[in-house]
Amino acid sequence: MQSAHSTHENVISYEARRDRVEALISRCAAHDEEALEELYRLVSGQLYGVLVRILREPALAEEALQEVMVQVWQRAKQYDAYRGRAMTWLVNIARYRAIDLVRQKRDFEPLESAPLEAITDVEDFTEVTTSQRSQRALASCLEQLSADQQRCIVMAYADGHTHEEIAGKVERPVPTVRSWIRRGLLSLKRCMES
Amino acid sequence: MKYQESALDELAAHYVLGTLRGRARTRMEQICRRDPLALRAVRKWEDRLSELNREIKSVQPPADVWRKILVKARRGSRNGIRRSWSRQMYFAAAAALAMLTLSIVQWPTYQESNLQLLATVIDKEKAVQLWRVERVTDGNELQLSASSTPLRLDPNYSYELWAISESGAAPPVSLGLMPFAGKHRAHLSPAQLRALEGARNVAVSQEPRGGSPTGAPTGPVLFVAPISQG
């Protein structure tokens, strides 16, 4: 379904969107509710998409989206350490929350630790900023992986599947899947560093 | 434990990919809190894999989600300002409620056959029972049960259970987060089992949501309960 939000996401350029999201996060740090609302309009479709895909339960994903946006509101002051990678910051807050919720549902394990995004770390990570150029390099490197490696990595990252679940879906042994993923990640790293 | 750089990088990759699960995932989070290199490795993998975000289609959330977010965000923002006011109101209400609570609310007295009661956490000031801490006798697990009475605790925080060593010399060991309602089971690692066996008391501290970011209590210790012997 093409939503009004996703349409809005598509019509603005990568840089304009990144800059706008960054500016809005900065205003959220000053507790500007209008900024939070605009940020929500701009990113909620993508974050909800992440949550629905991993959690597979719309009601749970709605709850998680609320938590994620409130976290962003409360932690916006910490964003300076991530400058230049706004969407990566936001998407991973959502992904890590979804993975924790899946873990709680499956294993009844306590959520013993705050997600990494809760860490107040002042170290500057701007040097690892992903520019549009490196995004293109990343796309190119992903294309160099074998079809099996790509498929398994996407199933883990985007769907939140474990090695065992992926093995069941692709009907291959777990060690084979582990090996595909491990080698795929190593190839990706080498390609990105070359 | 020191990790070689390559092993750390692989752990970081699996953390970001999501294939690092359970206690290994929790452990990686703990490593990242004290090791900037580990955190940097995670950030680099987040960037390397960010292209995969394009695989995920946007989905419009229901219209009422924004309103709920706004309510929660405002509640969080005003907490600091309204805390002293709300605390006065809270205590006044709690005092009145305590009388009712004691007479109306009966803590379930039945005991599941595979559970051993370790401690009952009571808010003595308000004379209400908050949680029951039980050991699952046929497994290395704790069962943490919230009182059937809705807990009047600030939802902007988490409440973390700690084993307090008998001598007080060893640092408190986290046993998990207390539920706001219902019950959940927490798996005990060998270290947690040892800590529990050497403990005379358990304590509950108020922590940032998700639990202590340091592995040690960071907020005020609100409640202490003795561990039942035998």
Coordinates of C-alpha atoms in Angstrom, one line a residue:
Chain A
M1 CA 0.0 0.0 0.0
Q2 CA 1.4 3.4 -1.0
S3 CA 0.7 5.7 1.9
A4 CA 0.7 9.4 2.0
H5 CA 3.7 9.2 4.2
S6 CA 5.6 6.9 1.9
T7 CA 4.8 9.2 -1.0
H8 CA 6.2 12.1 0.9
E9 CA 9.3 10.0 1.6
N10 CA 9.8 9.2 -2.0
V11 CA 9.5 12.7 -3.4
I12 CA 12.4 14.3 -1.5
S13 CA 16.0 13.6 -2.2
Y14 CA 18.2 11.5 0.0
E15 CA 20.3 14.5 1.2
A16 CA 17.2 16.7 1.7
R17 CA 15.5 14.0 3.7
R18 CA 18.6 13.3 5.8
D19 CA 19.1 16.9 6.5
R20 CA 15.5 17.5 7.4
V21 CA 15.4 14.4 9.7
E22 CA 18.6 15.6 11.4
A23 CA 17.2 19.1 11.9
L24 CA 14.0 17.7 13.3
I25 CA 15.9 15.4 15.7
S26 CA 17.9 18.5 16.9
R27 CA 14.6 20.3 17.6
C28 CA 13.2 17.3 19.4
A29 CA 16.2 17.6 21.7
A30 CA 14.8 21.0 22.7
H31 CA 11.4 19.3 23.2
D32 CA 9.7 20.9 20.2
E33 CA 6.5 18.9 19.7
E34 CA 5.9 20.2 16.2
A35 CA 9.3 18.8 15.2
L36 CA 8.4 15.5 16.7
E37 CA 5.1 15.5 14.7
E38 CA 6.9 16.3 11.4
L39 CA 9.6 13.7 12.2
Y40 CA 6.8 11.2 12.8
R41 CA 5.1 12.0 9.5
L42 CA 8.5 11.7 7.7
V43 CA 9.8 8.4 9.2
S44 CA 6.8 6.6 10.8
G45 CA 6.1 4.6 7.6
Q46 CA 9.6 3.3 7.4
L47 CA 9.9 2.5 11.1
Y48 CA 6.4 0.9 11.2
G49 CA 7.4 -1.2 8.1
V50 CA 10.5 -2.4 10.0
L51 CA 8.5 -3.3 13.1
V52 CA 5.6 -5.0 11.2
R53 CA 8.0 -7.1 9.1
I54 CA 10.0 -8.4 12.2
L55 CA 7.2 -8.6 14.7
R56 CA 4.4 -9.8 12.3
E57 CA 1.8 -8.6 14.7
P58 CA 0.3 -5.1 13.8
A59 CA -0.8 -4.5 17.4
L60 CA 2.6 -5.3 18.8
A61 CA 4.2 -3.2 16.1
E62 CA 2.0 -0.2 16.9
E63 CA 3.0 -0.5 20.6
A64 CA 6.7 -0.7 19.6
L65 CA 6.4 2.3 17.2
Q66 CA 5.1 4.3 20.1
E67 CA 8.0 3.2 22.3
V68 CA 10.5 3.9 19.5
M69 CA 9.2 7.5 18.9
V70 CA 9.1 8.2 22.6
Q71 CA 12.7 6.9 22.9
V72 CA 13.7 9.2 20.0
W73 CA 12.0 12.1 21.8
Q74 CA 13.8 11.3 25.1
R75 CA 17.2 10.6 23.5
A76 CA 17.3 13.2 20.8
K77 CA 20.1 14.9 22.8
Q78 CA 22.3 11.9 22.3
Y79 CA 22.0 12.2 18.5
D80 CA 25.0 14.4 18.1
A81 CA 27.2 11.3 18.4
Y82 CA 25.5 9.8 15.3
R83 CA 25.3 12.9 13.2
G84 CA 25.1 12.1 9.5
R85 CA 23.4 8.8 9.9
A86 CA 19.9 9.8 11.1
M87 CA 17.9 7.1 9.4
T88 CA 20.4 4.4 10.4
W89 CA 20.0 5.6 14.0
L90 CA 16.2 5.6 13.8
V91 CA 15.9 2.3 11.9
N92 CA 18.2 0.5 14.3
I93 CA 16.4 1.8 17.4
A94 CA 13.3 0.2 15.8
R95 CA 15.1 -3.0 14.7
Y96 CA 16.8 -3.6 18.1
R97 CA 13.5 -3.0 19.9
A98 CA 11.7 -5.5 17.6
I99 CA 14.5 -8.1 18.1
D100 CA 14.2 -7.7 21.9
L101 CA 10.4 -8.1 21.7
V102 CA 10.7 -11.2 19.6
R103 CA 13.2 -12.6 22.1
Q104 CA 10.9 -11.9 25.0
K105 CA 8.0 -13.5 23.2
R106 CA 9.9 -16.6 22.3
D107 CA 12.2 -17.3 25.2
F108 CA 10.6 -15.5 28.2
E109 CA 14.0 -13.9 28.7
P110 CA 14.1 -10.7 30.7
L111 CA 15.0 -7.6 28.8
E112 CA 18.1 -7.1 31.0
S113 CA 19.8 -4.4 29.1
A114 CA 18.8 -1.2 27.4
P115 CA 19.3 -1.3 23.7
L116 CA 22.6 0.1 22.5
E117 CA 20.9 3.3 21.5
A118 CA 20.3 4.0 25.2
I119 CA 24.0 4.3 25.8
T120 CA 25.1 7.8 26.5
D121 CA 28.3 7.7 24.5
V122 CA 29.9 11.0 23.5
E123 CA 32.3 9.4 21.1
D124 CA 32.1 10.9 17.7
F125 CA 31.0 8.5 15.0
T126 CA 30.8 10.9 12.2
E127 CA 33.8 9.3 10.6
V128 CA 31.8 6.3 9.8
T129 CA 29.0 8.3 8.3
T130 CA 27.4 6.7 5.3
S131 CA 27.3 9.2 2.4
Q132 CA 25.2 8.6 -0.6
R133 CA 28.4 7.6 -2.4
S134 CA 29.1 4.8 0.1
Q135 CA 25.4 3.8 0.0
R136 CA 25.9 3.2 -3.7
A137 CA 29.1 1.2 -3.0
L138 CA 27.1 -0.8 -0.5
A139 CA 24.5 -1.6 -3.0
S140 CA 27.2 -2.7 -5.5
C141 CA 28.9 -4.9 -2.8
L142 CA 25.6 -6.6 -1.9
E143 CA 25.1 -7.4 -5.6
Q144 CA 28.4 -9.3 -5.6
L145 CA 27.2 -11.8 -2.9
S146 CA 25.8 -15.1 -4.1
A147 CA 22.0 -15.3 -4.3
D148 CA 22.0 -17.6 -1.3
Q149 CA 24.1 -15.3 0.8
Q150 CA 22.0 -12.2 -0.2
R151 CA 18.7 -14.1 0.6
C152 CA 19.9 -15.3 4.0
I153 CA 21.3 -11.9 5.0
V154 CA 18.1 -10.2 4.0
M155 CA 16.0 -12.7 5.9
A156 CA 18.0 -12.1 9.0
Y157 CA 18.2 -8.3 8.8
A158 CA 14.8 -7.4 7.4
D159 CA 12.7 -10.2 8.7
G160 CA 14.4 -10.7 12.0
H161 CA 14.8 -14.5 11.4
T162 CA 17.3 -16.6 13.4
H163 CA 19.7 -19.0 11.7
E164 CA 17.3 -21.9 12.5
E165 CA 14.3 -20.1 11.0
I166 CA 16.2 -19.3 7.9
A167 CA 17.4 -22.9 7.6
G168 CA 13.8 -24.0 7.8
K169 CA 12.6 -21.6 5.1
V170 CA 15.4 -22.3 2.6
E171 CA 15.3 -26.0 3.5
R172 CA 19.0 -26.3 4.1
P173 CA 20.9 -27.4 7.2
V174 CA 21.6 -24.7 9.9
P175 CA 25.5 -25.0 9.5
T176 CA 25.1 -24.3 5.8
V177 CA 23.0 -21.2 6.5
R178 CA 25.5 -20.0 9.1
S179 CA 28.3 -20.4 6.7
W180 CA 26.5 -18.5 3.9
I181 CA 25.8 -15.7 6.3
R182 CA 29.3 -15.6 7.7
R183 CA 31.0 -15.6 4.4
G184 CA 28.5 -13.1 3.0
L185 CA 29.3 -10.7 5.8
L186 CA 33.0 -11.1 5.3
S187 CA 32.7 -10.5 1.6
L188 CA 30.6 -7.5 2.2
K189 CA 33.2 -6.1 4.6
R190 CA 36.1 -6.8 2.2
C191 CA 34.2 -5.2 -0.7
M192 CA 33.3 -2.1 1.3
E193 CA 36.9 -1.7 2.5
S194 CA 38.5 -2.1 -1.0
Chain B
M1 CA 37.2 -11.5 28.8
K2 CA 39.2 -9.9 26.0
Y3 CA 38.1 -10.5 22.5
Q4 CA 40.3 -10.5 19.5
E5 CA 39.5 -7.7 17.1
S6 CA 38.3 -10.2 14.4
A7 CA 36.1 -12.0 16.9
L8 CA 34.7 -8.8 18.1
D9 CA 34.0 -7.6 14.6
E10 CA 32.1 -10.9 13.8
L11 CA 30.1 -10.5 17.0
A12 CA 29.3 -6.9 16.0
A13 CA 28.2 -8.1 12.5
H14 CA 25.8 -10.7 14.0
Y15 CA 24.5 -8.3 16.6
V16 CA 23.5 -5.8 13.9
L17 CA 22.2 -8.5 11.5
G18 CA 20.1 -9.7 14.4
T19 CA 21.4 -13.3 14.4
L20 CA 23.1 -12.8 17.8
R21 CA 20.3 -13.7 20.2
G22 CA 19.6 -14.4 23.8
R23 CA 22.3 -14.1 26.4
A24 CA 25.0 -13.7 23.7
R25 CA 23.1 -10.5 22.5
T26 CA 22.9 -9.2 26.1
R27 CA 26.5 -9.9 26.6
M28 CA 27.5 -8.0 23.4
E29 CA 25.5 -5.0 24.7
Q30 CA 27.4 -5.2 27.9
I31 CA 30.8 -5.4 26.0
C32 CA 29.8 -2.3 24.0
R33 CA 29.1 -0.3 27.1
R34 CA 32.7 -0.7 28.3
D35 CA 34.6 -1.2 25.1
P36 CA 34.6 1.7 22.6
L37 CA 36.1 -0.5 19.9
A38 CA 33.2 -2.9 20.2
L39 CA 30.7 0.0 19.9
R40 CA 32.6 1.4 16.9
A41 CA 32.5 -2.1 15.2
V42 CA 28.7 -2.2 15.8
R43 CA 28.3 1.3 14.2
K44 CA 30.4 0.4 11.2
W45 CA 28.2 -2.7 10.6
E46 CA 25.1 -0.6 11.0
D47 CA 26.4 1.5 8.2
R48 CA 27.5 -1.4 6.1
L49 CA 24.1 -3.1 6.3
S50 CA 22.0 0.1 6.1
E51 CA 21.5 -0.4 2.4
L52 CA 19.3 -3.4 3.4
N53 CA 16.8 -0.9 4.8
R54 CA 15.7 -0.4 1.2
E55 CA 14.4 -4.0 1.3
I56 CA 11.8 -2.9 3.8
K57 CA 8.6 -1.3 2.5
S58 CA 7.0 1.6 4.3
V59 CA 3.7 0.8 5.9
Q60 CA 1.4 3.5 7.2
P61 CA 0.6 3.1 10.9
P62 CA -2.9 3.5 12.1
A63 CA -4.1 7.1 12.5
D64 CA -4.4 7.1 16.3
V65 CA -0.8 6.1 16.9
W66 CA 0.5 9.7 16.7
R67 CA -2.0 10.8 19.4
K68 CA -0.8 8.0 21.7
I69 CA 2.9 9.0 21.1
L70 CA 2.1 12.6 21.9
V71 CA 0.4 11.7 25.1
K72 CA 3.4 9.5 26.2
A73 CA 6.0 12.0 25.1
R74 CA 4.2 14.8 27.1
R75 CA 3.9 12.6 30.1
G76 CA 7.6 11.9 30.0
S77 CA 8.5 15.6 29.5
R78 CA 6.4 16.8 32.4
N79 CA 7.4 14.1 34.8
G80 CA 10.3 16.2 36.2
I81 CA 8.2 19.3 36.6
R82 CA 5.2 17.6 38.1
R83 CA 7.0 15.0 40.2
S84 CA 6.8 16.9 43.5
W85 CA 3.2 17.7 43.0
S86 CA 2.3 14.2 41.8
R87 CA 4.2 12.6 44.6
Q88 CA 2.1 14.5 47.2
M89 CA -1.0 13.5 45.5
Y90 CA 0.3 10.0 45.1
F91 CA 1.1 9.6 48.8
A92 CA -2.3 11.0 49.8
A93 CA -4.1 8.6 47.5
A94 CA -1.8 5.7 48.4
A95 CA -2.5 6.2 52.1
A96 CA -6.2 6.0 51.5
L97 CA -5.9 3.2 49.0
A98 CA -3.7 1.2 51.3
M99 CA -6.5 0.6 53.8
L100 CA -8.8 -0.5 50.9
T101 CA -6.0 -2.6 49.3
L102 CA -5.3 -4.6 52.4
S103 CA -8.8 -5.5 52.9
I104 CA -9.8 -6.1 49.3
V105 CA -6.8 -7.5 47.6
Q106 CA -5.8 -11.0 48.5
W107 CA -2.4 -12.0 47.1
P108 CA -2.9 -15.4 45.5
T109 CA -1.9 -17.9 48.2
Y110 CA -1.8 -20.9 46.0
Q111 CA 1.7 -22.0 45.1
E112 CA 2.5 -23.9 41.9
S113 CA 4.1 -27.2 42.7
N114 CA 7.4 -26.5 41.0
L115 CA 7.9 -23.0 42.6
Q116 CA 9.7 -22.2 45.7
L117 CA 8.9 -18.8 47.2
L118 CA 12.1 -16.8 47.7
A119 CA 10.9 -13.4 48.6
T120 CA 7.9 -11.1 48.6
V121 CA 8.7 -7.5 47.8
I122 CA 6.5 -5.2 49.9
D123 CA 6.2 -1.5 49.9
K124 CA 6.2 -1.1 53.6
E125 CA 5.4 2.6 53.4
K126 CA 2.2 1.9 51.6
A127 CA 1.6 -1.5 53.1
V128 CA 1.1 -3.2 49.7
Q129 CA 2.7 -6.2 48.2
L130 CA 4.3 -5.5 44.9
W131 CA 6.0 -8.7 43.6
R132 CA 6.6 -12.3 44.4
V133 CA 10.0 -13.8 43.6
E134 CA 10.0 -17.6 43.1
R135 CA 12.5 -20.1 42.1
V136 CA 11.5 -22.7 39.5
T137 CA 12.6 -25.8 41.2
D138 CA 13.0 -27.9 38.0
G139 CA 15.0 -25.4 36.1
N140 CA 17.4 -22.5 36.4
E141 CA 14.7 -19.9 36.3
L142 CA 13.0 -17.3 38.5
Q143 CA 9.4 -16.5 38.2
L144 CA 8.6 -12.8 38.9
S145 CA 5.0 -12.1 39.6
A146 CA 3.4 -8.6 39.9
S147 CA 0.6 -8.2 42.4
S148 CA -2.9 -8.4 40.9
T149 CA -3.4 -4.9 42.1
P150 CA -2.1 -2.4 39.4
L151 CA 1.3 -1.3 40.5
R152 CA 1.5 2.4 41.1
L153 CA 5.0 2.9 39.8
D154 CA 6.3 5.4 37.3
P155 CA 6.1 3.7 33.9
N156 CA 8.9 5.8 32.6
Y157 CA 11.3 3.7 34.6
S158 CA 12.2 0.0 34.8
Y159 CA 12.4 -1.8 38.2
E160 CA 15.3 -4.1 38.4
L161 CA 15.8 -7.0 40.8
W162 CA 19.3 -7.6 42.4
A163 CA 20.8 -10.3 44.5
I164 CA 22.6 -8.7 47.5
S165 CA 25.5 -10.7 48.8
E166 CA 25.3 -11.8 52.5
S167 CA 28.5 -10.0 53.3
G168 CA 27.8 -7.0 51.2
A169 CA 31.3 -7.2 49.9
A170 CA 30.3 -8.5 46.4
P171 CA 28.6 -6.2 44.0
P172 CA 24.8 -6.7 43.5
V173 CA 24.0 -9.0 40.6
S174 CA 21.0 -8.3 38.4
L175 CA 18.3 -11.0 38.3
G176 CA 16.1 -9.3 35.7
L177 CA 13.4 -6.7 35.4
M178 CA 10.3 -6.8 37.4
P179 CA 7.0 -7.0 35.4
F180 CA 4.5 -4.2 35.8
A181 CA 1.7 -6.7 35.5
G182 CA 1.4 -10.5 35.3
K183 CA 4.4 -12.6 35.6
H184 CA 7.4 -13.7 33.6
R185 CA 10.2 -16.1 33.9
A186 CA 13.9 -15.1 33.9
H187 CA 16.6 -17.6 33.0
L188 CA 19.4 -17.7 35.5
S189 CA 23.0 -17.8 34.3
P190 CA 25.5 -19.7 36.5
A191 CA 26.8 -16.4 37.8
Q192 CA 23.2 -15.3 38.8
L193 CA 22.6 -18.7 40.4
R194 CA 25.8 -18.3 42.5
A195 CA 24.8 -14.8 43.5
L196 CA 21.4 -15.9 44.5
E197 CA 22.7 -18.8 46.6
G198 CA 25.1 -16.4 48.4
A199 CA 22.4 -13.7 49.0
R200 CA 20.5 -13.0 52.1
N201 CA 18.4 -10.2 50.5
V202 CA 17.0 -9.1 47.2
A203 CA 16.6 -5.4 46.3
V204 CA 14.7 -3.5 43.6
S205 CA 16.1 -0.4 42.1
Q206 CA 14.6 2.2 39.8
E207 CA 16.4 2.3 36.5
P208 CA 16.2 3.8 33.1
R209 CA 13.7 2.0 30.9
G210 CA 15.2 -1.3 29.8
G211 CA 17.3 -1.7 33.0
S212 CA 20.6 -0.4 34.4
P213 CA 22.9 0.7 31.6
T214 CA 26.0 -0.2 33.6
G215 CA 25.2 -3.7 35.0
A216 CA 25.1 -2.2 38.5
P217 CA 22.3 -0.3 40.2
T218 CA 22.3 3.3 39.0
G219 CA 19.0 4.5 40.5
P220 CA 17.6 4.6 44.0
V221 CA 17.1 1.3 45.7
L222 CA 13.4 1.4 46.5
F223 CA 12.7 -2.0 48.2
V224 CA 14.7 -4.7 50.0
A225 CA 13.2 -8.1 50.9
P226 CA 14.8 -10.9 52.8
I227 CA 15.2 -14.2 51.0
S228 CA 13.2 -17.0 52.7
Q229 CA 15.6 -19.6 54.0
G230 CA 14.7 -23.3 53.2

